[in-house]
Coordinates of C-alpha atoms in Angstrom, one line a residue:
Chain A
M870 CA -17.7 -71.2 85.2
Y871 CA -17.6 -70.0 81.6
A872 CA -16.0 -66.9 80.2
V873 CA -18.4 -64.0 80.1
T874 CA -18.5 -62.1 76.9
T875 CA -20.7 -59.1 75.9
V876 CA -20.2 -59.9 72.2
D877 CA -22.7 -62.3 70.6
P878 CA -20.4 -64.8 68.8
R879 CA -23.2 -65.5 66.3
L880 CA -22.4 -62.2 64.7
F881 CA -19.2 -63.6 63.4
S882 CA -20.1 -67.1 62.3
S883 CA -20.8 -67.7 58.6
T884 CA -22.3 -71.3 58.8
P885 CA -24.6 -73.0 61.2
D886 CA -21.7 -75.4 62.1
L887 CA -19.3 -72.6 62.8
D888 CA -22.0 -70.9 64.7
L889 CA -22.3 -73.8 67.0
V890 CA -18.5 -74.0 67.4
E891 CA -18.3 -70.3 68.2
R892 CA -21.0 -70.6 70.8
H893 CA -19.2 -73.6 72.3
R894 CA -15.9 -71.6 72.4
Y895 CA -17.7 -68.8 74.2
G896 CA -18.9 -71.2 76.8
D897 CA -22.5 -71.6 75.6
A898 CA -23.4 -75.0 77.0
E899 CA -26.5 -75.2 74.8
A900 CA -24.3 -75.3 71.8
F901 CA -22.8 -78.7 72.7
E902 CA -26.3 -79.9 73.7
E903 CA -27.3 -79.1 70.2
V904 CA -24.4 -80.9 68.7
Y905 CA -25.3 -83.9 70.8
S906 CA -28.9 -83.9 69.8
R907 CA -28.0 -83.6 66.1
F908 CA -25.3 -86.3 66.1
A909 CA -26.0 -88.7 69.0
A910 CA -28.0 -91.2 66.9
L911 CA -25.5 -91.0 64.1
V912 CA -22.5 -91.6 66.4
Y913 CA -24.3 -94.3 68.3
N914 CA -25.4 -96.2 65.2
L915 CA -22.0 -96.0 63.6
C916 CA -20.5 -97.3 66.8
L917 CA -23.1 -100.0 67.0
R918 CA -22.4 -101.2 63.4
M919 CA -18.7 -101.0 63.9
S920 CA -18.6 -102.8 67.3
G921 CA -21.6 -105.0 67.0
S922 CA -22.5 -104.6 70.6
P923 CA -25.0 -102.1 72.1
E924 CA -23.1 -101.9 75.4
E925 CA -19.8 -101.2 73.6
A926 CA -21.5 -98.8 71.3
E927 CA -22.7 -96.8 74.3
D928 CA -19.2 -96.7 75.8
L929 CA -17.7 -95.7 72.5
T930 CA -20.3 -93.0 72.1
Q931 CA -19.6 -91.5 75.5
E932 CA -15.9 -91.4 74.8
I933 CA -16.4 -89.9 71.3
F934 CA -18.7 -87.2 72.7
L935 CA -16.1 -86.4 75.3
R936 CA -13.5 -86.0 72.5
I937 CA -16.0 -83.9 70.5
H938 CA -16.6 -81.7 73.5
R939 CA -12.9 -81.3 74.1
N940 CA -12.0 -80.6 70.4
L941 CA -15.1 -78.8 69.1
G942 CA -13.4 -75.4 69.6
R943 CA -10.7 -76.5 67.2
F944 CA -13.1 -77.3 64.4
N945 CA -12.2 -75.0 61.6
G946 CA -15.0 -75.6 59.1
K947 CA -12.8 -77.0 56.3
S948 CA -15.2 -79.9 56.2
S949 CA -18.8 -80.1 57.5
L950 CA -19.3 -80.7 61.2
K951 CA -21.0 -84.0 60.2
T952 CA -17.9 -85.2 58.3
W953 CA -15.6 -84.1 61.2
I954 CA -17.7 -86.1 63.6
Y955 CA -17.8 -89.1 61.3
R956 CA -14.0 -88.9 61.2
I957 CA -13.6 -88.7 65.0
T958 CA -16.1 -91.6 65.4
L959 CA -14.4 -93.9 62.9
N960 CA -10.9 -93.1 64.1
Y961 CA -11.9 -93.8 67.6
C962 CA -13.7 -97.0 66.8
R963 CA -10.9 -98.2 64.6
S964 CA -8.3 -97.6 67.3
K965 CA -10.5 -99.4 69.9
L966 CA -11.4 -102.3 67.6
S967 CA -7.8 -102.8 66.5
V968 CA -6.5 -102.7 70.1
K969 CA -9.1 -105.3 71.1
K970 CA -8.6 -107.5 68.1
H971 CA -12.3 -107.3 68.0
R972 CA -14.1 -110.5 68.6
Y973 CA -17.1 -111.4 66.5
P974 CA -19.9 -111.9 68.8
T975 CA -22.7 -114.2 67.8
A976 CA -25.5 -113.1 70.1
P977 CA -28.3 -111.7 68.0
L978 CA -28.5 -107.9 67.9
A979 CA -32.2 -107.9 68.4
E980 CA -31.9 -109.4 71.8
E981 CA -29.0 -107.2 72.8
T982 CA -30.9 -104.1 71.9
E983 CA -33.4 -104.8 74.7
E984 CA -30.7 -103.7 77.1
G985 CA -29.2 -101.1 74.8
G986 CA -30.7 -98.9 72.1
V987 CA -34.2 -98.7 70.9
H988 CA -35.4 -99.6 67.4
L989 CA -36.5 -96.6 65.4
T990 CA -39.4 -98.5 63.9
D991 CA -40.8 -97.7 60.6
P992 CA -44.5 -97.2 61.4
S993 CA -45.6 -98.0 57.9
R994 CA -44.6 -101.6 58.2
G995 CA -47.1 -104.2 59.4
P996 CA -46.2 -106.8 62.1
E997 CA -45.4 -109.6 59.7
E998 CA -43.3 -107.4 57.5
R999 CA -41.5 -106.1 60.6
T1000 CA -40.7 -109.6 61.8
L1001 CA -39.3 -110.5 58.4
A1002 CA -37.3 -107.3 58.3
Q1003 CA -36.0 -107.8 61.8
D1004 CA -35.0 -111.4 60.9
A1005 CA -33.1 -110.2 57.8
A1006 CA -31.6 -107.3 59.8
R1007 CA -30.3 -109.7 62.4
H1008 CA -28.6 -111.9 59.8
V1009 CA -27.0 -108.9 58.1
S1010 CA -25.9 -107.4 61.4
L1011 CA -24.3 -110.7 62.4
A1012 CA -22.6 -111.0 59.0
L1013 CA -21.4 -107.4 59.2
R1014 CA -19.5 -108.2 62.3
Q1015 CA -17.5 -110.8 60.4
V1016 CA -16.3 -108.3 57.8
K1017 CA -12.9 -106.7 58.3
P1018 CA -13.2 -103.3 60.0
K1019 CA -11.8 -101.3 57.0
F1020 CA -14.2 -102.9 54.6
R1021 CA -17.0 -102.8 57.2
E1022 CA -16.7 -99.0 57.7
A1023 CA -16.8 -98.4 53.9
V1024 CA -20.0 -100.5 53.6
V1025 CA -21.6 -98.9 56.6
L1026 CA -20.9 -95.4 55.3
R1027 CA -22.2 -96.3 51.8
D1028 CA -25.1 -98.6 52.4
I1029 CA -26.3 -97.7 55.9
E1030 CA -25.4 -94.0 56.1
G1031 CA -26.1 -93.5 52.4
M1032 CA -23.0 -91.5 51.7
S1033 CA -21.5 -90.8 48.3
Y1034 CA -18.1 -92.2 47.3
D1035 CA -16.6 -88.7 47.5
E1036 CA -17.9 -88.2 51.0
I1037 CA -16.6 -91.6 52.1
A1038 CA -13.2 -90.8 50.5
D1039 CA -13.1 -87.5 52.4
I1040 CA -14.0 -89.1 55.7
L1041 CA -11.6 -92.0 55.4
G1042 CA -8.9 -90.0 53.8
V1043 CA -8.4 -92.4 50.9
R1044 CA -8.9 -92.2 47.1
I1045 CA -12.1 -92.9 45.4
G1046 CA -10.6 -96.1 43.9
T1047 CA -9.8 -97.4 47.4
V1048 CA -13.4 -96.6 48.5
R1049 CA -14.8 -98.5 45.5
S1050 CA -12.6 -101.5 46.3
R1051 CA -13.3 -101.5 50.0
I1052 CA -17.1 -101.3 49.5
A1053 CA -16.9 -104.1 46.9
R1054 CA -14.9 -106.3 49.1
G1055 CA -17.1 -105.7 52.1
R1056 CA -20.3 -106.4 50.1
D1057 CA -18.8 -109.5 48.5
R1058 CA -17.8 -110.8 51.9
L1059 CA -21.3 -110.2 53.2
R1060 CA -22.8 -111.8 50.2
I1061 CA -20.8 -115.0 50.7
I1062 CA -21.6 -115.1 54.5
L1063 CA -25.3 -114.6 53.9
E1064 CA -25.4 -117.2 51.2
K1065 CA -23.6 -119.6 53.4
T1066 CA -26.1 -118.9 56.2
A1067 CA -29.1 -119.4 53.9
L1068 CA -27.6 -122.7 52.8
E1069 CA -27.2 -123.8 56.4
K1070 CA -30.8 -122.9 57.1
T1071 CA -32.2 -124.9 54.3
A1072 CA -29.9 -127.9 54.8
P1073 CA -31.8 -130.9 56.3
Chain B
M1470 CA -11.0 -112.1 36.0
S1471 CA -10.3 -112.4 39.7
Q1472 CA -13.1 -112.6 42.2
Q1473 CA -12.1 -109.3 43.7
A1474 CA -12.1 -107.6 40.3
R1475 CA -15.5 -109.1 39.6
A1476 CA -16.9 -108.0 43.0
E1477 CA -15.6 -104.5 42.3
L1478 CA -17.3 -104.3 39.0
I1479 CA -20.6 -105.7 40.4
S1480 CA -20.5 -103.3 43.4
A1481 CA -19.7 -100.3 41.2
Y1482 CA -22.5 -101.4 38.8
L1483 CA -25.0 -101.4 41.6
D1484 CA -23.9 -97.9 42.6
D1485 CA -24.0 -96.6 39.0
Q1486 CA -20.3 -96.0 39.1
L1487 CA -19.5 -97.8 35.8
Q1488 CA -19.1 -95.5 32.9
G1489 CA -18.2 -95.8 29.2
E1490 CA -16.4 -98.9 28.0
E1491 CA -16.3 -100.4 31.5
A1492 CA -20.1 -100.2 31.7
E1493 CA -20.6 -101.7 28.3
R1494 CA -18.2 -104.5 29.0
F1495 CA -20.0 -105.3 32.2
E1496 CA -23.4 -105.3 30.5
R1497 CA -22.1 -107.8 28.0
L1498 CA -20.7 -110.0 30.8
L1499 CA -24.0 -109.8 32.6
K1500 CA -25.9 -111.1 29.6
E1501 CA -23.4 -113.9 28.9
D1502 CA -22.6 -115.2 32.3
E1503 CA -25.2 -116.6 34.6
S1504 CA -22.9 -116.7 37.6
V1505 CA -22.3 -113.0 37.3
R1506 CA -26.1 -112.4 37.3
R1507 CA -26.4 -114.6 40.4
E1508 CA -23.6 -112.6 42.1
V1509 CA -25.3 -109.3 41.1
E1510 CA -28.5 -110.5 42.7
G1511 CA -26.7 -111.7 45.8
M1512 CA -25.0 -108.4 46.2
R1513 CA -28.1 -106.4 45.4
H1514 CA -29.8 -108.4 48.2
V1515 CA -27.0 -107.5 50.6
V1516 CA -27.2 -103.8 49.8
S1517 CA -31.0 -103.8 50.1
N1518 CA -30.8 -105.5 53.5
L1519 CA -28.2 -103.0 54.7
R1520 CA -30.2 -100.1 53.5
H1521 CA -33.2 -101.4 55.4
L1522 CA -31.4 -101.8 58.7
E1523 CA -33.3 -99.9 61.2
R1524 CA -31.6 -97.0 62.9
M1525 CA -31.4 -97.4 66.6
A1526 CA -32.1 -94.6 69.0
P1527 CA -29.3 -94.2 71.6
P1528 CA -30.3 -95.5 75.0
P1529 CA -32.2 -92.8 76.8
T1530 CA -29.7 -92.6 79.6
L1531 CA -26.8 -92.0 77.2
N1532 CA -27.1 -88.2 77.3
Q1533 CA -26.9 -88.2 81.1
H1534 CA -23.8 -90.4 80.9
V1535 CA -22.2 -88.1 78.4
A1536 CA -23.0 -85.1 80.4
R1537 CA -21.6 -86.7 83.5
R1538 CA -18.4 -87.7 81.7
I1539 CA -18.0 -84.2 80.4
A1540 CA -18.7 -82.7 83.8
L1541 CA -16.1 -85.0 85.3
A1542 CA -13.6 -84.2 82.7
G1543 CA -14.3 -80.5 83.2
E1544 CA -13.7 -80.9 86.9
Q1545 CA -10.4 -82.7 86.2
R1546 CA -9.5 -80.1 83.7
S1547 CA -10.4 -77.3 86.2
L1548 CA -8.3 -79.0 88.9
L1549 CA -5.4 -79.3 86.5
D1550 CA -5.8 -75.7 85.5
R1551 CA -5.7 -74.7 89.1
I1552 CA -2.6 -76.7 89.7
E1553 CA -1.0 -75.2 86.7
T1554 CA -2.0 -71.7 87.7
G1555 CA -0.7 -72.3 91.1
M1556 CA 2.6 -73.6 89.7
A1557 CA 2.8 -70.6 87.5
G1558 CA 2.2 -68.4 90.5
I1559 CA 5.1 -70.0 92.2
Q1560 CA 7.3 -70.1 89.2
T1561 CA 7.4 -66.5 88.2
P1562 CA 8.7 -64.9 91.3
S1563 CA 10.6 -67.9 92.5
N1564 CA 12.3 -69.4 89.5
N1565 CA 15.6 -68.7 91.2
F1566 CA 14.3 -70.2 94.4
L1567 CA 13.3 -73.4 92.5
M1568 CA 16.7 -73.5 90.9
F1569 CA 18.4 -72.9 94.3
A1570 CA 16.2 -75.6 95.9
L1571 CA 17.2 -78.0 93.1
V1572 CA 20.9 -77.3 93.4
F1573 CA 20.7 -77.5 97.2
T1574 CA 18.9 -80.8 97.0
L1575 CA 21.5 -82.1 94.7
A1576 CA 24.3 -80.8 96.9
V1577 CA 22.7 -82.5 99.9
I1578 CA 22.4 -85.8 97.9
V1579 CA 26.1 -85.5 96.9
Y1580 CA 27.1 -84.7 100.5
L1581 CA 25.1 -87.6 101.9
F1582 CA 26.6 -89.8 99.2
A1583 CA 30.1 -88.6 100.1
V1584 CA 29.4 -89.2 103.8
Y1585 CA 28.3 -92.7 102.9
L1586 CA 31.4 -93.3 100.9
N1587 CA 33.5 -91.8 103.7
Q1588 CA 31.9 -94.2 106.1
D1589 CA 32.7 -96.9 103.7
S1590 CA 36.2 -95.7 103.5
H1591 CA 36.4 -95.6 107.3
L1592 CA 35.5 -99.2 107.1
Q1593 CA 38.4 -99.8 104.9
V1594 CA 40.5 -97.4 106.9
I1595 CA 41.4 -95.3 104.0
F1596 CA 42.1 -91.6 104.6
D1597 CA 43.5 -88.8 102.7
A1598 CA 47.2 -89.0 102.0
P1599 CA 49.3 -86.8 104.2
E1600 CA 50.8 -83.8 102.7
K1601 CA 54.3 -84.9 103.0
G1602 CA 53.7 -88.6 102.7
A1603 CA 54.9 -90.7 99.9
I1604 CA 52.2 -91.9 97.6
V1605 CA 52.4 -95.6 96.8
E1606 CA 50.5 -96.5 93.7
D1607 CA 50.2 -100.1 94.5
I1608 CA 49.8 -100.1 98.2
E1609 CA 49.1 -103.7 98.5
G1610 CA 52.5 -104.6 97.1
A1611 CA 54.4 -102.0 99.1
T1612 CA 56.7 -103.0 101.8
S1613 CA 57.6 -99.6 103.1
V1614 CA 55.9 -96.3 103.3
L1615 CA 57.1 -92.9 104.2
M1616 CA 54.4 -91.1 106.2
G1617 CA 55.4 -87.6 107.0
S1618 CA 58.8 -88.0 108.5
R1619 CA 58.1 -91.5 109.6
L1620 CA 59.1 -94.6 107.7
F1621 CA 56.8 -97.6 108.1
L1622 CA 57.9 -101.1 107.2
R1623 CA 55.5 -103.8 106.4
Q1624 CA 55.7 -106.9 108.5
T1625 CA 55.0 -110.4 107.4
D1626 CA 51.9 -110.3 109.5
G1627 CA 50.6 -107.3 107.6
R1628 CA 51.3 -104.7 110.2
W1629 CA 53.0 -101.4 109.4
V1630 CA 55.7 -100.9 112.0
E1631 CA 57.6 -97.6 112.3
D1632 CA 61.2 -98.0 111.4
G1633 CA 63.5 -98.2 114.4
L1634 CA 61.2 -99.8 116.8
T1635 CA 62.5 -102.9 118.4
A1636 CA 60.6 -106.2 118.6
A1637 CA 60.2 -105.7 122.3
E1638 CA 58.7 -102.3 121.9
V1639 CA 56.3 -103.6 119.3
E1640 CA 55.4 -106.4 121.5
A1641 CA 54.7 -104.1 124.4
A1642 CA 52.8 -101.6 122.3
Q1643 CA 49.6 -100.1 123.7
T1644 CA 46.7 -101.2 121.5
V1645 CA 44.3 -98.6 120.4
T1646 CA 41.5 -99.4 118.0
A1647 CA 41.2 -96.9 115.2
D1648 CA 37.5 -96.6 115.4
S1649 CA 37.4 -96.3 119.1
A1650 CA 37.1 -92.9 120.7
A1651 CA 40.8 -93.0 121.6
G1652 CA 41.8 -94.1 118.1
R1653 CA 39.7 -91.4 116.5
E1654 CA 41.1 -88.8 118.9
L1655 CA 44.6 -89.8 117.8
L1656 CA 43.9 -89.8 114.1
E1657 CA 41.9 -86.7 114.0
H1658 CA 43.4 -84.4 116.6
H1659 CA 46.9 -85.5 117.4
P1660 CA 49.3 -83.0 115.7
D1661 CA 51.5 -85.8 114.5
L1662 CA 48.8 -88.0 113.1
K1663 CA 46.2 -85.6 112.0
G1664 CA 45.3 -86.3 108.5
L1665 CA 47.5 -89.3 108.2
T1666 CA 46.4 -92.3 106.4
L1667 CA 46.1 -95.6 108.1
L1668 CA 46.3 -98.5 105.8
G1669 CA 46.0 -101.2 108.4
D1670 CA 47.4 -102.0 111.8
A1671 CA 50.2 -99.6 112.4
V1672 CA 52.8 -99.6 115.3
F1673 CA 54.5 -96.3 116.0
K1674 CA 56.1 -94.3 118.7
L1675 CA 54.3 -91.2 120.0
H1676 CA 55.8 -89.1 122.7
G1677 CA 57.7 -92.0 124.1
D1678 CA 54.7 -94.4 124.0
V1679 CA 54.6 -97.1 121.5
I1680 CA 51.1 -97.5 120.1
E1681 CA 49.6 -100.1 118.0
L1682 CA 46.8 -98.5 116.1
K1683 CA 44.6 -101.3 115.0
S1684 CA 42.1 -100.9 112.2
S1685 CA 40.1 -103.5 113.9
L1686 CA 38.3 -104.1 110.7
V1687 CA 38.8 -106.2 107.7
H1688 CA 41.3 -104.8 105.3
G1689 CA 39.5 -104.1 102.1
P1690 CA 41.1 -103.3 98.8
V1691 CA 43.2 -100.1 99.2
H1692 CA 42.0 -97.4 96.8
G1693 CA 44.1 -94.5 97.8
G1694 CA 47.4 -93.4 98.9
L1695 CA 48.7 -92.9 102.4

């Protein structure tokens, strides 16, 4: 099915990313499997945080990997493969979410995950600590869905993915000042929502 | 200071993004303003919660779904490639053939359209003008027409009667319908009438016989000459 070559493409690649890309270009199916195993969790979690639904995150992830597979051969190494995949993921999520005028579901994420993804549990946490953490996580996840997508993606990249402002600016294709502003507005919106939720919980 | 500007400062402060004067100004604000301190704590809490969100492992079946989608897309791509290759195979040696086929098809369409129009014109009994006939621009207003060497006069009843025929001859005319076999035979093959235009019912003498050639159809608007 694939083109046969007698030259090992790895001889020409200068970085691990480009090595994978070259192997993919030469029809090495394992190269894409490697890309998948390296980035599946990243893409899925990003989709999950952007869409707020495990089912939708799964659909989005499938579509995104289809696009990655189709376009991997065109990756030129100007950015890291991870940045490139982040860009594809966010662009695709953004287009889908804007088309759908995404609704803000209210079903708790913890329940939804029983059908969808699986928690990567921190084994160092005790059962009580885990319950509290899950409760807090549920509230934050719900609140996150109520933040505008452009602020949400900045917050997700910064606080969940742990990226620097420079990296976020590179991925989103905006200036650092814009990144700073979007992160702030996203966080502030979350703060207001969570404070309101806390007040409602304590109200008689 | 607007809420947005305040939020930006707090957020940047939490990320150690404030420098120089901006940082000093914010430190002062933090000491002086209780509400700012509360907002800082609120936002710190948000950031902490976000950072502690557990990562989810993708559903175990996701890789199979992705593989299936890719295989399916590959098959579709392969099919498209085969079609494109096949088309390319046809195209190279037979570009002229394709062009010919296109022109031929267009010609057939034009011909069929013309046939259709011709049928339509038969319905309106409009034929090409005779070579020697006079062309009347406004045929509906015309009262006389020279068709070949014959002069036809329009009667009040709308019929075109050849000049010189008596009322009795007209009355006794043998009726032939234009779209009947005999009518068509007359119009298409008779040396005196071949190619002549029939505008409507016409009475004329032909080899001693007086014939009324009836269009038998409703007279539509006349588009052409005689």
